[in-house]
């Protein structure tokens, strides 16, 4: 059982849906990013997705692309990402942390070294959006052997033929991308998402969490109502990019989390 598994077991026992928040590590700088990260659990966040800055984030819209660039401008590298997790873990041994991003920074570090560092610093799972199931031997299977969940994305174009491959080595939860395209590009619609979540759940016992296109408490409640929870990223990152204070960012996160938990 990982922290992610424990979190979903707790949520099920409470009859609650999960709320996952995404922030970019080092955006706009390490101190602000870490302060937001440390405040997320108190704002109602069940799982933290921490973005790994990368120069070519092909699945991300302008909001998260700019966040990654701000972090890179402050010389944010993998060592600093891991240091953030280590600092967070000094005061919080419970909240799951999922690193989300692209394979290149992991490959550059070396898979074995990266996985050893990830486990040592207290990371619980990985979402690597540009590694398809055909490449599971590259990172997915070694990560799971190291005790990390490897979380896969399913999309509106993941048909019945493709879904078994997507689910085969997935653990922790399934991340359903509610819209076709990049992050922040369109609004998620519960009427469209619900049947797709139900279809996926016919093939797996894993929780299905929905992300992309959720930016209000009402949307969080509606989407969480047809899934096991929801992810919000761009709306939070946009607040950070606008220069809002840590307290203002966390207040908005709390409202979003309240929406999901009310589902």
Short mmCIF file of C-alpha atoms in Angstrom, two decimals:
data_model
loop_
_atom_site.label_atom_id
_atom_site.label_comp_id
_atom_site.label_asym_id
_atom_site.label_seq_id
_atom_site.Cartn_x
_atom_site.Cartn_y
_atom_site.Cartn_z
CA UNK A 1 0.00 0.00 0.00
CA UNK A 2 1.35 3.40 -1.01
CA UNK A 3 0.32 6.77 0.37
CA UNK A 4 -1.86 7.12 -2.73
CA UNK A 5 -3.62 3.83 -2.00
CA UNK A 6 -4.07 4.82 1.64
CA UNK A 7 -5.53 8.19 0.64
CA UNK A 8 -8.17 6.68 -1.62
CA UNK A 9 -9.04 4.06 1.00
CA UNK A 10 -9.59 6.87 3.52
CA UNK A 11 -11.69 8.87 1.08
CA UNK A 12 -13.85 5.83 0.31
CA UNK A 13 -14.39 5.17 4.01
CA UNK A 14 -15.52 8.79 4.41
CA UNK A 15 -17.75 8.71 1.33
CA UNK A 16 -15.72 11.56 -0.21
CA UNK A 17 -14.26 12.31 -3.61
CA UNK A 18 -10.61 13.21 -3.99
CA UNK A 19 -9.10 16.57 -4.85
CA UNK A 20 -5.72 16.73 -6.56
CA UNK A 21 -3.85 20.01 -7.04
CA UNK A 22 -1.08 20.64 -9.54
CA UNK A 23 1.65 23.25 -9.13
CA UNK A 24 4.89 23.72 -11.01
CA UNK A 25 8.00 23.22 -8.88
CA UNK A 26 9.91 26.48 -8.58
CA UNK A 27 7.15 28.74 -9.93
CA UNK A 28 7.67 31.68 -9.66
CA UNK A 29 10.60 30.85 -7.35
CA UNK A 30 11.50 28.08 -4.94
CA UNK A 31 10.45 29.86 -1.74
CA UNK A 32 7.00 30.85 -3.01
CA UNK A 33 6.44 27.47 -4.63
CA UNK A 34 7.40 25.63 -1.45
CA UNK A 35 5.17 27.87 0.67
CA UNK A 36 2.20 27.09 -1.59
CA UNK A 37 3.05 23.39 -1.55
CA UNK A 38 3.22 23.27 2.24
CA UNK A 39 -0.17 25.00 2.45
CA UNK A 40 -2.01 22.69 0.04
CA UNK A 41 -2.96 19.94 2.54
CA UNK A 42 -4.44 22.50 4.91
CA UNK A 43 -6.46 23.87 1.99
CA UNK A 44 -8.07 20.47 1.47
CA UNK A 45 -5.77 18.94 -1.13
CA UNK A 46 -5.65 15.13 -0.94
CA UNK A 47 -2.83 14.55 -3.43
CA UNK A 48 -0.21 16.99 -4.73
CA UNK A 49 0.97 16.85 -8.33
CA UNK A 50 4.31 18.59 -8.60
CA UNK A 51 5.37 19.59 -12.08
CA UNK A 52 8.93 19.03 -13.24
CA UNK A 53 10.01 22.06 -15.32
CA UNK A 54 10.88 21.16 -18.90
CA UNK A 55 11.72 23.20 -21.96
CA UNK A 56 9.30 21.45 -24.35
CA UNK A 57 6.05 20.68 -22.48
CA UNK A 58 4.00 19.51 -25.45
CA UNK A 59 0.84 18.52 -23.54
CA UNK A 60 0.60 21.80 -21.64
CA UNK A 61 -1.20 24.98 -22.55
CA UNK A 62 0.23 28.50 -22.27
CA UNK A 63 -0.48 28.85 -18.53
CA UNK A 64 1.61 25.87 -17.51
CA UNK A 65 4.19 26.46 -20.23
CA UNK A 66 4.80 29.90 -18.76
CA UNK A 67 5.01 28.45 -15.26
CA UNK A 68 7.68 26.06 -16.41
CA UNK A 69 9.58 28.89 -18.06
CA UNK A 70 9.42 31.01 -14.89
CA UNK A 71 10.85 28.08 -12.94
CA UNK A 72 13.59 27.47 -15.51
CA UNK A 73 14.44 31.17 -15.46
CA UNK A 74 15.17 30.70 -11.75
CA UNK A 75 17.47 27.77 -12.61
CA UNK A 76 15.08 25.10 -11.33
CA UNK A 77 16.54 21.67 -12.00
CA UNK A 78 15.81 18.16 -10.79
CA UNK A 79 17.97 18.56 -7.69
CA UNK A 80 15.90 21.55 -6.62
CA UNK A 81 12.63 19.68 -7.32
CA UNK A 82 13.78 16.84 -5.08
CA UNK A 83 14.89 19.33 -2.43
CA UNK A 84 11.36 20.80 -2.41
CA UNK A 85 9.91 17.36 -1.76
CA UNK A 86 12.47 16.73 0.98
CA UNK A 87 11.60 20.04 2.68
CA UNK A 88 7.88 19.27 2.42
CA UNK A 89 8.34 15.80 3.90
CA UNK A 90 10.10 17.24 6.96
CA UNK A 91 6.67 18.38 8.19
CA UNK A 92 4.24 16.14 6.27
CA UNK A 93 4.70 12.38 6.03
CA UNK A 94 1.12 11.67 4.92
CA UNK A 95 0.12 13.67 1.82
CA UNK A 96 0.96 11.83 -1.42
CA UNK A 97 3.21 13.58 -3.93
CA UNK A 98 3.13 12.70 -7.62
CA UNK A 99 5.78 14.08 -9.95
CA UNK A 100 4.28 15.01 -13.29
CA UNK A 101 6.10 15.90 -16.45
CA UNK A 102 8.20 14.54 -19.28
CA UNK A 103 10.79 11.82 -19.60
CA UNK A 104 13.77 13.87 -20.73
CA UNK A 105 14.79 15.24 -17.28
CA UNK A 106 14.48 11.72 -15.82
CA UNK A 107 16.50 10.20 -18.67
CA UNK A 108 19.18 12.87 -18.28
CA UNK A 109 19.53 12.03 -14.58
CA UNK A 110 19.52 8.29 -15.22
CA UNK A 111 16.54 6.09 -14.37
CA UNK A 112 18.21 4.18 -11.54
CA UNK A 113 19.53 7.31 -9.87
CA UNK A 114 16.23 9.14 -10.33
CA UNK A 115 14.16 6.32 -8.83
CA UNK A 116 16.50 5.94 -5.85
CA UNK A 117 16.33 9.70 -5.22
CA UNK A 118 12.55 9.77 -5.67
CA UNK A 119 12.01 7.04 -3.10
CA UNK A 120 14.51 8.57 -0.66
CA UNK A 121 12.88 12.01 -0.79
CA UNK A 122 9.33 10.71 -0.33
CA UNK A 123 7.77 10.80 -3.79
CA UNK A 124 4.84 8.41 -4.21
CA UNK A 125 4.02 8.33 -7.90
CA UNK A 126 4.92 9.43 -11.40
CA UNK A 127 2.96 10.75 -14.36
CA UNK A 128 5.21 10.88 -17.42
CA UNK A 129 3.04 12.01 -20.28
CA UNK A 130 5.34 11.16 -23.19
CA UNK A 131 6.10 7.54 -22.30
CA UNK A 132 3.48 5.26 -23.88
CA UNK A 133 2.76 1.72 -22.64
CA UNK A 134 5.05 0.31 -25.34
CA UNK A 135 7.95 1.81 -23.36
CA UNK A 136 6.95 0.42 -19.94
CA UNK A 137 10.28 -1.36 -19.51
CA UNK A 138 12.02 2.02 -19.73
CA UNK A 139 10.57 3.54 -16.53
CA UNK A 140 7.13 2.24 -15.56
CA UNK A 141 8.12 -1.28 -14.51
CA UNK A 142 11.33 -0.18 -12.71
CA UNK A 143 9.35 2.54 -10.91
CA UNK A 144 6.76 0.07 -9.66
CA UNK A 145 9.51 -2.31 -8.58
CA UNK A 146 10.92 0.58 -6.52
CA UNK A 147 7.56 1.06 -4.80
CA UNK A 148 6.27 4.02 -6.80
CA UNK A 149 2.86 4.20 -8.44
CA UNK A 150 2.99 4.79 -12.19
CA UNK A 151 -0.13 6.70 -13.19
CA UNK A 152 -1.29 6.57 -16.77
CA UNK A 153 -3.44 9.01 -18.71
CA UNK A 154 -6.56 7.94 -20.60
CA UNK A 155 -8.21 10.36 -23.01
CA UNK A 156 -11.40 10.72 -25.05
CA UNK A 157 -9.54 9.00 -27.90
CA UNK A 158 -8.50 5.97 -25.81
CA UNK A 159 -10.78 3.43 -27.44
CA UNK A 160 -11.67 -0.12 -26.37
CA UNK A 161 -8.72 -1.53 -28.29
CA UNK A 162 -6.19 0.81 -26.66
CA UNK A 163 -7.56 0.90 -23.11
CA UNK A 164 -6.19 -2.50 -21.95
CA UNK A 165 -2.66 -1.43 -22.84
CA UNK A 166 -3.11 1.85 -20.96
CA UNK A 167 -4.39 0.07 -17.86
CA UNK A 168 -2.01 -2.90 -17.88
CA UNK A 169 0.76 -1.50 -15.68
CA UNK A 170 -1.07 1.50 -14.23
CA UNK A 171 -1.30 1.83 -10.45
CA UNK A 172 -2.45 4.40 -7.89
CA UNK A 173 -5.17 5.89 -10.05
CA UNK A 174 -6.12 6.48 -13.66
CA UNK A 175 -5.92 10.09 -14.80
CA UNK A 176 -8.71 10.72 -17.30
CA UNK A 177 -8.06 13.73 -19.52
CA UNK A 178 -11.50 15.24 -19.97
CA UNK A 179 -10.88 17.13 -23.20
CA UNK A 180 -8.91 16.49 -26.37
CA UNK A 181 -5.97 18.87 -26.50
CA UNK A 182 -3.67 20.74 -24.14
CA UNK A 183 -4.19 21.81 -20.54
CA UNK A 184 -6.43 24.81 -19.99
CA UNK A 185 -7.82 24.67 -23.52
CA UNK A 186 -11.49 23.92 -22.87
CA UNK A 187 -13.98 23.38 -20.09
CA UNK A 188 -14.72 19.86 -18.89
CA UNK A 189 -18.37 18.79 -19.12
CA UNK A 190 -19.73 16.27 -16.63
CA UNK A 191 -22.27 14.98 -19.15
CA UNK A 192 -19.43 14.00 -21.48
CA UNK A 193 -17.05 12.80 -18.79
CA UNK A 194 -19.45 10.58 -16.83
CA UNK A 195 -19.97 7.88 -19.49
CA UNK A 196 -16.25 7.76 -20.22
CA UNK A 197 -15.38 7.31 -16.55
CA UNK A 198 -17.97 4.54 -16.31
CA UNK A 199 -16.45 2.85 -19.36
CA UNK A 200 -12.97 2.92 -17.84
CA UNK A 201 -14.22 1.63 -14.48
CA UNK A 202 -15.65 -1.43 -16.20
CA UNK A 203 -12.03 -2.44 -16.89
CA UNK A 204 -10.26 -1.47 -13.66
CA UNK A 205 -10.75 -1.25 -9.90
CA UNK A 206 -8.44 1.76 -9.73
CA UNK A 207 -9.88 5.19 -8.86
CA UNK A 208 -10.47 7.39 -11.92
CA UNK A 209 -9.56 11.03 -11.41
CA UNK A 210 -10.49 13.62 -14.02
CA UNK A 211 -8.32 16.55 -15.04
CA UNK A 212 -8.06 19.34 -17.66
CA UNK A 213 -10.70 22.05 -18.01
CA UNK A 214 -11.74 22.38 -14.35
CA UNK A 215 -11.38 25.90 -12.99
CA UNK A 216 -14.26 26.67 -10.60
CA UNK A 217 -15.64 25.05 -7.42
CA UNK A 218 -18.85 24.31 -9.31
CA UNK A 219 -16.95 22.54 -12.08
CA UNK A 220 -14.91 20.62 -9.51
CA UNK A 221 -18.09 19.44 -7.83
CA UNK A 222 -19.75 18.46 -11.10
CA UNK A 223 -16.76 16.51 -12.41
CA UNK A 224 -15.95 14.85 -9.08
CA UNK A 225 -19.60 13.83 -8.95
CA UNK A 226 -19.13 11.53 -11.95
CA UNK A 227 -15.66 10.26 -11.02
CA UNK A 228 -13.56 9.45 -7.96
CA UNK A 229 -12.25 12.99 -7.83
CA UNK A 230 -10.73 15.73 -9.94
CA UNK A 231 -7.47 17.51 -10.68
CA UNK A 232 -7.05 21.27 -10.97
CA UNK A 233 -3.84 22.72 -12.34
CA UNK A 234 -4.09 25.67 -14.71
CA UNK A 235 -6.49 27.65 -12.48
CA UNK A 236 -4.05 27.41 -9.57
CA UNK A 237 -0.98 28.08 -11.69
CA UNK A 238 -2.73 31.10 -13.21
CA UNK A 239 -3.19 32.62 -9.75
CA UNK A 240 0.50 32.07 -8.99
CA UNK A 241 1.49 33.59 -12.33
CA UNK A 242 -0.69 36.62 -11.64
CA UNK A 243 1.38 37.33 -8.55
CA UNK A 244 -1.31 36.58 -5.99
CA UNK A 245 -0.11 36.07 -2.45
CA UNK A 246 0.34 32.57 -1.05
CA UNK A 247 -2.71 33.16 1.15
CA UNK A 248 -4.83 34.19 -1.86
CA UNK A 249 -3.70 31.18 -3.88
CA UNK A 250 -4.51 28.82 -1.03
CA UNK A 251 -7.91 30.42 -0.44
CA UNK A 252 -8.85 29.69 -4.04
CA UNK A 253 -7.49 26.16 -3.72
CA UNK A 254 -9.65 25.67 -0.64
CA UNK A 255 -12.74 26.74 -2.57
CA UNK A 256 -11.92 24.31 -5.37
CA UNK A 257 -11.27 21.50 -2.92
CA UNK A 258 -14.54 22.27 -1.18
CA UNK A 259 -16.34 21.86 -4.47
CA UNK A 260 -14.81 18.42 -5.09
CA UNK A 261 -15.45 17.27 -1.54
CA UNK A 262 -19.09 18.36 -1.79
CA UNK A 263 -19.70 15.98 -4.71
#
